[in-house]
XYZ file of C-alpha atoms in Angstrom:
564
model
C 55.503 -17.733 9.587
C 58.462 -19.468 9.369
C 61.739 -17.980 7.602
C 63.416 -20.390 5.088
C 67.199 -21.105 4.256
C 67.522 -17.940 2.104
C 68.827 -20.203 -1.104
C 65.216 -22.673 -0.207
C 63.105 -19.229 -0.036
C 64.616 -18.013 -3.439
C 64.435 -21.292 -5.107
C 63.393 -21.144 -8.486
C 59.441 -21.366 -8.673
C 57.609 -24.744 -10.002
C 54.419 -25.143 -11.426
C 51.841 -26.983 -9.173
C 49.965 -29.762 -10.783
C 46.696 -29.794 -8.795
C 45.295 -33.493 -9.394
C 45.056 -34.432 -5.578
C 41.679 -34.577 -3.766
C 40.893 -31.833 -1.169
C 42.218 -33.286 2.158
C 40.237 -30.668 4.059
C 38.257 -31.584 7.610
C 34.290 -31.042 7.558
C 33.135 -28.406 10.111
C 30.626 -30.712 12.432
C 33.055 -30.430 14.890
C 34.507 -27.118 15.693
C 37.679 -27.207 18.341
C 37.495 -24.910 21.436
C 40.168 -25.806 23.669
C 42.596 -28.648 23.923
C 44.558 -29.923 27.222
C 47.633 -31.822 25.921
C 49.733 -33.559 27.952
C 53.495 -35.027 26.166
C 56.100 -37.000 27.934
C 59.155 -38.224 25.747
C 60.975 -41.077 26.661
C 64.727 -40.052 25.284
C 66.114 -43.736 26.014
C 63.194 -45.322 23.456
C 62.644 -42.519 21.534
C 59.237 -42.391 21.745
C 56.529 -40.202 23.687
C 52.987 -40.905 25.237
C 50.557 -38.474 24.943
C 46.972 -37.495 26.190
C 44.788 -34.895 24.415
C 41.327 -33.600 25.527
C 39.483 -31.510 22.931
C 36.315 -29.502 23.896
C 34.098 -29.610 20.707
C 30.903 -28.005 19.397
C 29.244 -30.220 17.411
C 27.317 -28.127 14.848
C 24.737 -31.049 14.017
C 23.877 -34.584 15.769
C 26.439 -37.291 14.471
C 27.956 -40.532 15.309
C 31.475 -40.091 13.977
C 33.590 -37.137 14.180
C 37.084 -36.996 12.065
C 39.892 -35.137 12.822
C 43.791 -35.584 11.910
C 46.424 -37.927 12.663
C 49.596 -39.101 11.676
C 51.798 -41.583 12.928
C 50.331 -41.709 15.953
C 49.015 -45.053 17.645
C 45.883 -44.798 19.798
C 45.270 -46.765 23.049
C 41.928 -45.243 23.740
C 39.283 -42.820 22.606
C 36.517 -41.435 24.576
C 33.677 -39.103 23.719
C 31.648 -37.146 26.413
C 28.299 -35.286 26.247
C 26.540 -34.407 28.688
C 26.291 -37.463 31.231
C 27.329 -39.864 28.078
C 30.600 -40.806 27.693
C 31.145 -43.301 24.795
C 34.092 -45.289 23.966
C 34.774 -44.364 20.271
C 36.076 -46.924 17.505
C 39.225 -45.671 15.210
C 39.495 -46.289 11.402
C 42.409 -44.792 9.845
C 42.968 -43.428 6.600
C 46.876 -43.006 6.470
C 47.001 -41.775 2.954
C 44.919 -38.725 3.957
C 46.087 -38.442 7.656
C 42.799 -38.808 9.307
C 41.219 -40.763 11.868
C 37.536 -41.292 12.296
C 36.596 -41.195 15.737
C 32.658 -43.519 15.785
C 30.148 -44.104 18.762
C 27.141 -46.679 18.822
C 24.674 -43.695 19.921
C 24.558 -40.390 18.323
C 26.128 -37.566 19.769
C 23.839 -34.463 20.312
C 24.663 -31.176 18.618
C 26.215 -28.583 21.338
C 29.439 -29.233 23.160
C 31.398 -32.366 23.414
C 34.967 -33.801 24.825
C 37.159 -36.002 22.783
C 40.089 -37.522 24.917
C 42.466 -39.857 23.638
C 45.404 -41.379 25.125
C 48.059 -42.240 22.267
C 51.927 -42.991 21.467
C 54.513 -42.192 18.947
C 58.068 -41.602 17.982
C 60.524 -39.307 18.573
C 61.323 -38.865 14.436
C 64.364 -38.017 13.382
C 62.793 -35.818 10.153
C 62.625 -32.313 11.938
C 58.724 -32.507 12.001
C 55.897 -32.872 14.345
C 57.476 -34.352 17.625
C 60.926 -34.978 16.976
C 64.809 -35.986 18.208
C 67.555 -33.259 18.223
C 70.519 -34.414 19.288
C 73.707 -32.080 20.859
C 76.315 -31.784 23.046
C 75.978 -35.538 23.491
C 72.466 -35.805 24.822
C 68.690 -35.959 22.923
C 66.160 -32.593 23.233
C 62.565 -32.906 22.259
C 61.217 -30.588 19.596
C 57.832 -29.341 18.053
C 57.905 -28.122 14.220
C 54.342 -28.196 13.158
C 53.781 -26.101 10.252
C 52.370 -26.438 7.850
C 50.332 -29.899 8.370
C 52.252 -31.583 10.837
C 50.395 -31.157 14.674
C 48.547 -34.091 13.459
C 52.287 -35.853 14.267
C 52.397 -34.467 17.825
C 48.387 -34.809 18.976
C 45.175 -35.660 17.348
C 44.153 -32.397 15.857
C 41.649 -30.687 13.967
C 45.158 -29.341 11.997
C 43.663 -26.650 9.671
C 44.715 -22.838 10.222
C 40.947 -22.029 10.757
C 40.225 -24.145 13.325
C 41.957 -21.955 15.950
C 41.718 -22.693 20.093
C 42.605 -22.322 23.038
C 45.296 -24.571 24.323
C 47.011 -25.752 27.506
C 49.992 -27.632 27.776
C 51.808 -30.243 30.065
C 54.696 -32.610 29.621
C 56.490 -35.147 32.459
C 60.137 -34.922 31.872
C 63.434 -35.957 33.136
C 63.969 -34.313 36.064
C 67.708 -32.607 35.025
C 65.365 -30.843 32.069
C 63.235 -27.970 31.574
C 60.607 -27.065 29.065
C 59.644 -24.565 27.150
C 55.832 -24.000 25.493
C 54.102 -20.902 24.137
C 52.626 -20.373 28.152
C 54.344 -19.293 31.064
C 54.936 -22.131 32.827
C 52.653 -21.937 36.127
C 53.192 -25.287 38.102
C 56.342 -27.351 38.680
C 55.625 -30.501 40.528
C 57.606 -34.042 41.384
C 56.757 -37.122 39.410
C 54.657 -39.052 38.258
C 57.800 -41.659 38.585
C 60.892 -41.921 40.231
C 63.476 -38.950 38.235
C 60.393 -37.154 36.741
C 58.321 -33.761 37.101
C 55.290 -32.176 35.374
C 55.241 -28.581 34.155
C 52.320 -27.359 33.772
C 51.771 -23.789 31.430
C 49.155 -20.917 31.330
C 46.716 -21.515 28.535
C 47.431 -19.656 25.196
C 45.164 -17.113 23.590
C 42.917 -18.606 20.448
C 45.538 -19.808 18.040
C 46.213 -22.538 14.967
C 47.474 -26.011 16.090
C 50.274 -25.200 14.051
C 51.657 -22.482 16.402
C 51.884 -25.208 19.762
C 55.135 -25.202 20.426
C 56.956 -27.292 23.071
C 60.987 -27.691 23.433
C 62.500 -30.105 26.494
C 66.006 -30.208 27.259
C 68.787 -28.453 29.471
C 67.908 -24.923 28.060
C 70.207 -22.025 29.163
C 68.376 -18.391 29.034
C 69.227 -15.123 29.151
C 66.800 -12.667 30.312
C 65.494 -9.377 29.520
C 62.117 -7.205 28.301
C 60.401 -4.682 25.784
C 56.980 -2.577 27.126
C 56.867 -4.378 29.778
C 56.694 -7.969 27.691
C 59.538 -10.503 29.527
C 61.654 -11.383 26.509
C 64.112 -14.303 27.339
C 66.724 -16.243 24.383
C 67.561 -19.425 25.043
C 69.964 -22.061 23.559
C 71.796 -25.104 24.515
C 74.529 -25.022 27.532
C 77.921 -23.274 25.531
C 75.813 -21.088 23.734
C 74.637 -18.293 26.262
C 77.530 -16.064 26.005
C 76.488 -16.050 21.757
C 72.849 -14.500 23.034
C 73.386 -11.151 23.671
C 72.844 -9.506 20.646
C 69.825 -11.311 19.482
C 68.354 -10.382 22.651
C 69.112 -6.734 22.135
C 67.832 -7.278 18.463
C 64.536 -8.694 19.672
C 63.657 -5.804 22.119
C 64.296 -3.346 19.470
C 62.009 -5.320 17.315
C 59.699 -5.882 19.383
C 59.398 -2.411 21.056
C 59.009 -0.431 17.342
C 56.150 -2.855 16.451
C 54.539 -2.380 19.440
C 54.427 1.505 18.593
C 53.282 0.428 14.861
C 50.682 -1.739 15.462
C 47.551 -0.118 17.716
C 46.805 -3.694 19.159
C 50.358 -4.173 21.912
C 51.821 -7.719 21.848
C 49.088 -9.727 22.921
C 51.014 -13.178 24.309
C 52.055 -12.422 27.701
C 55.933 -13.425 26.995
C 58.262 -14.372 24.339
C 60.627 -16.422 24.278
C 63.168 -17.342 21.525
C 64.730 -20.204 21.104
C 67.734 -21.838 19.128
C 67.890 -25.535 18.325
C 70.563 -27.632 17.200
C 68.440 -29.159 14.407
C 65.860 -27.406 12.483
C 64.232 -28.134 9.139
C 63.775 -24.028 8.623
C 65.422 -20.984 9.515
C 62.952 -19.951 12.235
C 59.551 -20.907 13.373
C 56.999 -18.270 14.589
C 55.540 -20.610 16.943
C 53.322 -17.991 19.024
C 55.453 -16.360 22.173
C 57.703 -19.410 21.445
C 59.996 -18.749 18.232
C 62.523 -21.119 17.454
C 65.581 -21.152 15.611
C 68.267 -22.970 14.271
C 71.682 -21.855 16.023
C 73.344 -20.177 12.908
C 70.581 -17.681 12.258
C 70.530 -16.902 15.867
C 74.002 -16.900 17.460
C 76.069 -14.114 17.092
C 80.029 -14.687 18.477
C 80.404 -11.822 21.587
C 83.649 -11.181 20.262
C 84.127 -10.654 15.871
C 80.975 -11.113 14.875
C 80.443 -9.581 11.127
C 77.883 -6.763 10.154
C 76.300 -8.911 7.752
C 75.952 -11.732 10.366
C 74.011 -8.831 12.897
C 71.576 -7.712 10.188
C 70.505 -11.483 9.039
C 69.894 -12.177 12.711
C 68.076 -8.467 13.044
C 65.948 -9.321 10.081
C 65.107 -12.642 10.265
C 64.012 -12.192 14.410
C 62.418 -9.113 12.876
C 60.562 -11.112 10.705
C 59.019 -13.554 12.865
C 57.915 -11.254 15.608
C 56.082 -9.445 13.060
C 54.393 -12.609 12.636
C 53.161 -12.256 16.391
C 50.646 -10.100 14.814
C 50.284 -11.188 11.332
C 50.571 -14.725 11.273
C 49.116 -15.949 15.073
C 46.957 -12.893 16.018
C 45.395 -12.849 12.375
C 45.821 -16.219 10.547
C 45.248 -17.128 6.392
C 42.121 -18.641 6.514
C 43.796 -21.476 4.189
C 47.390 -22.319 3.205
C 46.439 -20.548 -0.507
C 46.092 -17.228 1.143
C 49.821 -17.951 2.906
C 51.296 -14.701 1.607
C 49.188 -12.879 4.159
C 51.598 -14.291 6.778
C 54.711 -14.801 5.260
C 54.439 -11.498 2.339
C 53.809 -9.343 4.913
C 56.126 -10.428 7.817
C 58.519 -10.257 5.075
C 57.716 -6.247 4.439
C 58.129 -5.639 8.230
C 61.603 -7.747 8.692
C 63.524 -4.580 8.044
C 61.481 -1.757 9.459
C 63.249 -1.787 13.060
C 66.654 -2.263 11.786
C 65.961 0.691 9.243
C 65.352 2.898 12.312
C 68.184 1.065 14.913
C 71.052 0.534 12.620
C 69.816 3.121 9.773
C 73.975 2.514 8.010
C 73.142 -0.959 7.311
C 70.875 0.382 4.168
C 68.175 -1.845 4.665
C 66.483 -0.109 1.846
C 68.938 -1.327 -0.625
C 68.330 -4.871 0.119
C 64.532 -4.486 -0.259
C 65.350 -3.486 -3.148
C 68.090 -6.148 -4.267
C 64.902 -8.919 -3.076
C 62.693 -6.897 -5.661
C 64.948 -7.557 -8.958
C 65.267 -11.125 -7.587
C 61.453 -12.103 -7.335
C 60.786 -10.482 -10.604
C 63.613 -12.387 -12.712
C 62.220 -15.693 -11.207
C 58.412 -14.305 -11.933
C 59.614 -13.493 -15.252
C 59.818 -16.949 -15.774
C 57.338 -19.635 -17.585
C 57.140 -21.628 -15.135
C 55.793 -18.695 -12.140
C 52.869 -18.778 -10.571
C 50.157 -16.859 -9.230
C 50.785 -15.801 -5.588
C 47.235 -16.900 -4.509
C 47.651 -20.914 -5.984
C 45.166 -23.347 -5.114
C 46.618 -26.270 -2.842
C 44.746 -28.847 -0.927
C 47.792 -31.779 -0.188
C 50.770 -31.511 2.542
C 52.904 -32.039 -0.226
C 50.766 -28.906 -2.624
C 50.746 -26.564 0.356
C 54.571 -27.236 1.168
C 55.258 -25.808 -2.252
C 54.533 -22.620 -1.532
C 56.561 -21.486 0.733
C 59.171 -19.457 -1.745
C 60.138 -16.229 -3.146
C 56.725 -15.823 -4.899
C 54.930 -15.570 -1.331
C 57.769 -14.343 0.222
C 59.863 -12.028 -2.055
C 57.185 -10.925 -4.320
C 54.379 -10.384 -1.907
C 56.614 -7.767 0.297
C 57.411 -6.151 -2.798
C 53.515 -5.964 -3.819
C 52.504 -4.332 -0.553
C 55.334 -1.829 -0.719
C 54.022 -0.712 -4.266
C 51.124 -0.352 -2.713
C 52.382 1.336 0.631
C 53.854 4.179 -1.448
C 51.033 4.514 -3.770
C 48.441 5.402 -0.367
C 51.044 6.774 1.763
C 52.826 5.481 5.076
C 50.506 6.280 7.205
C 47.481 5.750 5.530
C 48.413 2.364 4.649
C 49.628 2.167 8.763
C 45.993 3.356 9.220
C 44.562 -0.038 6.912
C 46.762 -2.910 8.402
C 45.430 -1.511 11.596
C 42.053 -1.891 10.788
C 42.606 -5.436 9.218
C 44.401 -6.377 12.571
C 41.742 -5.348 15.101
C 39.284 -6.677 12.248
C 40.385 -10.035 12.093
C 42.114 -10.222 15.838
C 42.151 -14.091 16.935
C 40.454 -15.326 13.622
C 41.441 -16.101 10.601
C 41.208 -13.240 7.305
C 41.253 -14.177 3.430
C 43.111 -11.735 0.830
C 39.497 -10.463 0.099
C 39.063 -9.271 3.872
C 42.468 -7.585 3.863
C 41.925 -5.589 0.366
C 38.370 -4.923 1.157
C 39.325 -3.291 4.259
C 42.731 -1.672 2.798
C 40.340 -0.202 0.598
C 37.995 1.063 2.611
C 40.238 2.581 5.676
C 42.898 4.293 2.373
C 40.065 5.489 0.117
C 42.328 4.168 -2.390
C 41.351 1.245 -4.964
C 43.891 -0.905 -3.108
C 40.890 -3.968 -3.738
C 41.822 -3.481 -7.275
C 45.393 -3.130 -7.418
C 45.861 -6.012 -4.488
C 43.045 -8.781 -6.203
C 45.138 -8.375 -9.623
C 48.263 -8.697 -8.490
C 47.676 -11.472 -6.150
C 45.429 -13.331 -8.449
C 47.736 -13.272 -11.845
C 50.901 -14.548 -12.494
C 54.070 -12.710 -13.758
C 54.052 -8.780 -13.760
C 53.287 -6.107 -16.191
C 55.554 -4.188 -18.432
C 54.811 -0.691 -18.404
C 55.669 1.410 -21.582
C 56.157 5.330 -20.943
C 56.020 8.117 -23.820
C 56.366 11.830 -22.589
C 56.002 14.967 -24.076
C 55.812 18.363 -24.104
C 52.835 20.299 -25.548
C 52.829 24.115 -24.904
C 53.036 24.053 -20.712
C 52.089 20.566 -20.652
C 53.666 17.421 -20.153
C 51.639 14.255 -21.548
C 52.107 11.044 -20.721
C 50.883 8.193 -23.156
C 51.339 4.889 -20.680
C 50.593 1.486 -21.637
C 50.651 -2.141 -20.128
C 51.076 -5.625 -21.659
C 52.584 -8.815 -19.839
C 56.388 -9.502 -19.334
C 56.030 -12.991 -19.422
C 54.963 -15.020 -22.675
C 53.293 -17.397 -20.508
C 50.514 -14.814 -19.552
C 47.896 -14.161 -21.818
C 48.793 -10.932 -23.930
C 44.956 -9.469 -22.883
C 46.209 -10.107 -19.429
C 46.099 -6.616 -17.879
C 46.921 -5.340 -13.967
C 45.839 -2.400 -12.031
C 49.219 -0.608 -11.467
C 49.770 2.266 -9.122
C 52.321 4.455 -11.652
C 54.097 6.711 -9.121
C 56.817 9.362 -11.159
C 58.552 11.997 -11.049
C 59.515 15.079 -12.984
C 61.336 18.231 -13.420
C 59.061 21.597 -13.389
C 60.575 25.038 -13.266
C 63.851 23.572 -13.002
C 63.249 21.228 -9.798
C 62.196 18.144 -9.306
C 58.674 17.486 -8.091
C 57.557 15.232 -5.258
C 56.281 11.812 -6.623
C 52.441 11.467 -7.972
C 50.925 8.516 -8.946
C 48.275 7.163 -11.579
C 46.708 3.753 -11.293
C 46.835 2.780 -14.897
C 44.238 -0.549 -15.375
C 43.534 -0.620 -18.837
C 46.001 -1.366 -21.538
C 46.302 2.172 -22.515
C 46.109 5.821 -20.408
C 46.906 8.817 -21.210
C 48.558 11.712 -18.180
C 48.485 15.188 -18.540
C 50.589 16.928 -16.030
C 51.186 20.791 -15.723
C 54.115 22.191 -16.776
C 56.850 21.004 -19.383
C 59.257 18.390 -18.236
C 62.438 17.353 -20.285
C 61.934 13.774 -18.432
C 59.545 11.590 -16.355
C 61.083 8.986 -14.285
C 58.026 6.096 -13.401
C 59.398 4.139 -10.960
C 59.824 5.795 -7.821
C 62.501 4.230 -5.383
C 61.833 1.397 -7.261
C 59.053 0.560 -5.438
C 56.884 -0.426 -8.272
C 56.336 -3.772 -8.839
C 56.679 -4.041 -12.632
C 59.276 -3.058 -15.386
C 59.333 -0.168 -17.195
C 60.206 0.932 -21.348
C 60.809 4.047 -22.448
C 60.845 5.667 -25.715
C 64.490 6.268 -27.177
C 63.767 10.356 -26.567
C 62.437 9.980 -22.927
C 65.439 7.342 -22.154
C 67.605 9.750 -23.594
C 66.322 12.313 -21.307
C 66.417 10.406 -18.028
C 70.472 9.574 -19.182
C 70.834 13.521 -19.260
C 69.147 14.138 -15.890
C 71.453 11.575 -14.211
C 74.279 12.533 -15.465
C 73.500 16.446 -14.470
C 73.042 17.712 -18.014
């Protein structure tokens, strides 16, 4: 999903108090397809809009809800069949739904819903809303997490993925840009005016529509065959260049990783003058705010290049893991934004290997666990039902932490086994939604490793483990005594984790590749061939816990490093 302002991503982590009810939509009606038409009115700051949703009802019913916000409806229709009904609306603005009702009952099997509707340009970066720049207004979508329900009538749940066609009537001096190609371009209706029309999207959640008017400027190039464009405000085009570059790179090595290719026709990528978060994975339509995305032709700093590397990076992983496979609810929203996180650095590690990306994986590692250390952490899977619940988290515990989880667990099973998994889980759960149980279950079974295990406890607990590590030496045998209790005082002390151990040692004077145990109950014992003056059990650091030693093993390790 979306990449935060780094200081909002690493913000220290708050408790949720869950007292709200669930907010969540009944399934009698399932979406299929929505054709949504916008036109914004810069000079009232407002926009019309007209939404058609193709529904299967699942049972007979009279009244169908769906969400809404802020939007004012002129008229609601509902079709079946021959029958089309004119529908009465009761709104419920606390929970940001709208109960669409019909005198006759409405058969179960397919239906339309079309509603013609107004609302405001905001000025609060969400939904619909008013940029303003270079002394003119642009027109901008930021729907996640729960705000399509600002921008159209929705069924504005991550699981209730569609199809979805776009068209807006706009000034004609302006262009638009929407996650389709756009495939008509036609005068009016209304003097100054023309309609763009775009190709519909493959199945997707409402909060991926994306749909950006104003006086874009684009540079143009392409990756595998994929037409990759940048765009930006007029002044800004000569500033494009190296995200461009950035994005093919990115876009070509994950096209090699993943076994399904880019599925979404095109992508463009686009900075805004106003944006509520760093970047928006909106599918085959990213946006951006300017300063994550610019880059000066002339002077621009290394450290400048690799934030812009990462964070495009970082959403075009989400291409795949994010909009082709979607959480099946906001609690599961570490499957987007942990693992998008874990890829953000992969291309740059093989384009611009200097830049140590490894080292800064690591450096986001010690920062998740001093916040996790804390009290007031939380579990990465947390229960939220509320906008205001599932806004929460979105932070270093579903960031940070989850990309340090899955590369524990990446260099417990191996690169390319664990390639091998996400694969699987990918093509599993292509154009649907996936839970952390599907992903573990089939981690699990594509590794033959007990990543279930290892994933399910560390996704389902708070704070970490502290691992405690006694070696020694017993004839030509090393023996390990390893135990496990929480770091945090907030965790109960029973509170154990299935940890993937991975160490190293010294054995007839060199140092042996890495082996790991998965330790799961509060005490194991290792036996390893051969005598070795010191085990180090932390391997690249990659472990996602701390580590004690005995003063004698400590001791040891200080010896080794030092060469003696």
């Amino acid at each position: 999903m979306n990449i935060r302002v780094a200081a909002a991503a690493l913000a220290v982590v708050c408790s949720l108090a869950i007292a709200a009810p669930a907010q969540r939509l009944g399934r009698t009606a399932v979406p299929e397809h929505y054709d949504i038409h916008l036109a914004p009115d810069f000079a009232t700051e407002t926009f019309a809009g007209r939404v058609s949703i193709s529904v299967r009802l699942t049972e007979p019913a009279r009244a169908i809800i769906l969400n809404a916000a802020e939007i004012a409806f002129h008229e609601v229709t509902v079709t079946a069949g021959a029958m089309t009904q004119t529908a009465r609306v009761v709104l419920d603005r606390e929970r940001e739904i709208a109960t669409l009702t019909v005198e006759r009952t409405i058969p179960a099997g397919l239906a339309t819903i079309l509603v013609r509707y107004a609302g405001a340009l905001n000025d609060q970066l969400r939904g619909f809303y008013l940029s303003r720049a270079n002394n003119r207004s642009y027109a901008i979508t930021q729907l996640e997490a729960t705000d399509a329900r600002r921008a159209f009538p929705s069924f504005d749940e991550p699981a209730m993925k569609a199809t979805f066609a776009l068209s807006t009537t706009i000034d004609t001096r302006d262009t638009a840009i929407s996650n389709g190609r756009i495939v008509s371009d036609t005068p009016g209706p209304g003097a100054g005016k023309h309609t763009l029309r775009f190709s519909t999207t493959k199945r997707m959640s409402p909060y991926l529509v994306a749909l950006l008017v104003g006086d874009w400027e684009c540079i143009a190039g392409g990756a595998d065959g994929i037409p990759v464009r940048i765009c930006g405000t007029p002044g800004s085009k000569e500033n494009l260049g190296f995200a461009l570059e950035a994005a093919e790179i990115a876009l070509r090595y994950f096209n090699r990783y993943f076994s399904t290719r880019y599925p979404f026709g095109k992508l463009d990528i686009i900075a805004v003058p106003d944006f509520s978060a760093g970047a928006m994975e909106n599918t085959a339509a990213i946006v951006f705010r300017e300063q994550f995305l610019l880059v000066a032709k002339e002077g621009g700093t290394t450290e400048l290049k690799k934030q812009v590397s990462q964070y495009l990076a970082h959403e075009i992983a989400h291409q795949w893991l994010g909009d082709l496979v979607t959480m099946q609810w906001w609690d599961d929203i570490w499957l987007n934004e942990g693992f998008a996180t874990w890829m953000e650095r992969r291309p740059m590690e093989e384009w611009q290997p200097e830049w140590q990306p490894r080292l800064d994986e690591v450096r986001d590692t010690q920062i998740a666990m001093s916040l996790d250390a804390l009290r007031t952490t939380r579990p990465i899977r947390t229960r939220v039902e509320t906008p205001d619940e599932i806004n929460q988290v979105f932070d270093a515990i579903a960031y940070q932490k989850t990309a340090a989880v899955i590369r524990m667990v990446e260099g417990y099973v191996g690169a390319a086994n664990y390639r091998d998994g996400i694969n699987a889980y990918v093509k599993k759960f292509g154009y649907g939604t996936a839970t952390g149980e599907g992903l573990w279950t089939t981690m699990a079974s594509v590794t033959k490793k007990p990543v279930d295990r290892i994933l399910s406890s560390y996704i389902t607990q708070s704070s970490m483990p502290l691992v405690n590590i006694e070696a020694s030496c017993s004839g030509t045998r090393t023996q390990l005594a390893l135990s496990q209790k929480p770091l945090s005082t907030a965790v109960p002390a029973s509170t154990t984790w299935d940890i993937p151990v991975c160490y190293k040692r010294v054995r007839n004077g060199n140092v042996e590749a890495a082996a790991c145990s998965v330790l799961s109950a509060p005490t194991a014992t290792v036996r390893l061939d051969g005598c070795s003056s010191w085990v180090f059990a932390n391997v690249e650091g990659r472990g996602y816990y701390r580590t004690s030693y005995g003063t004698d093993g400590l001791r040891a390790l200080g010896d080794a490093v030092r060469g003696g």
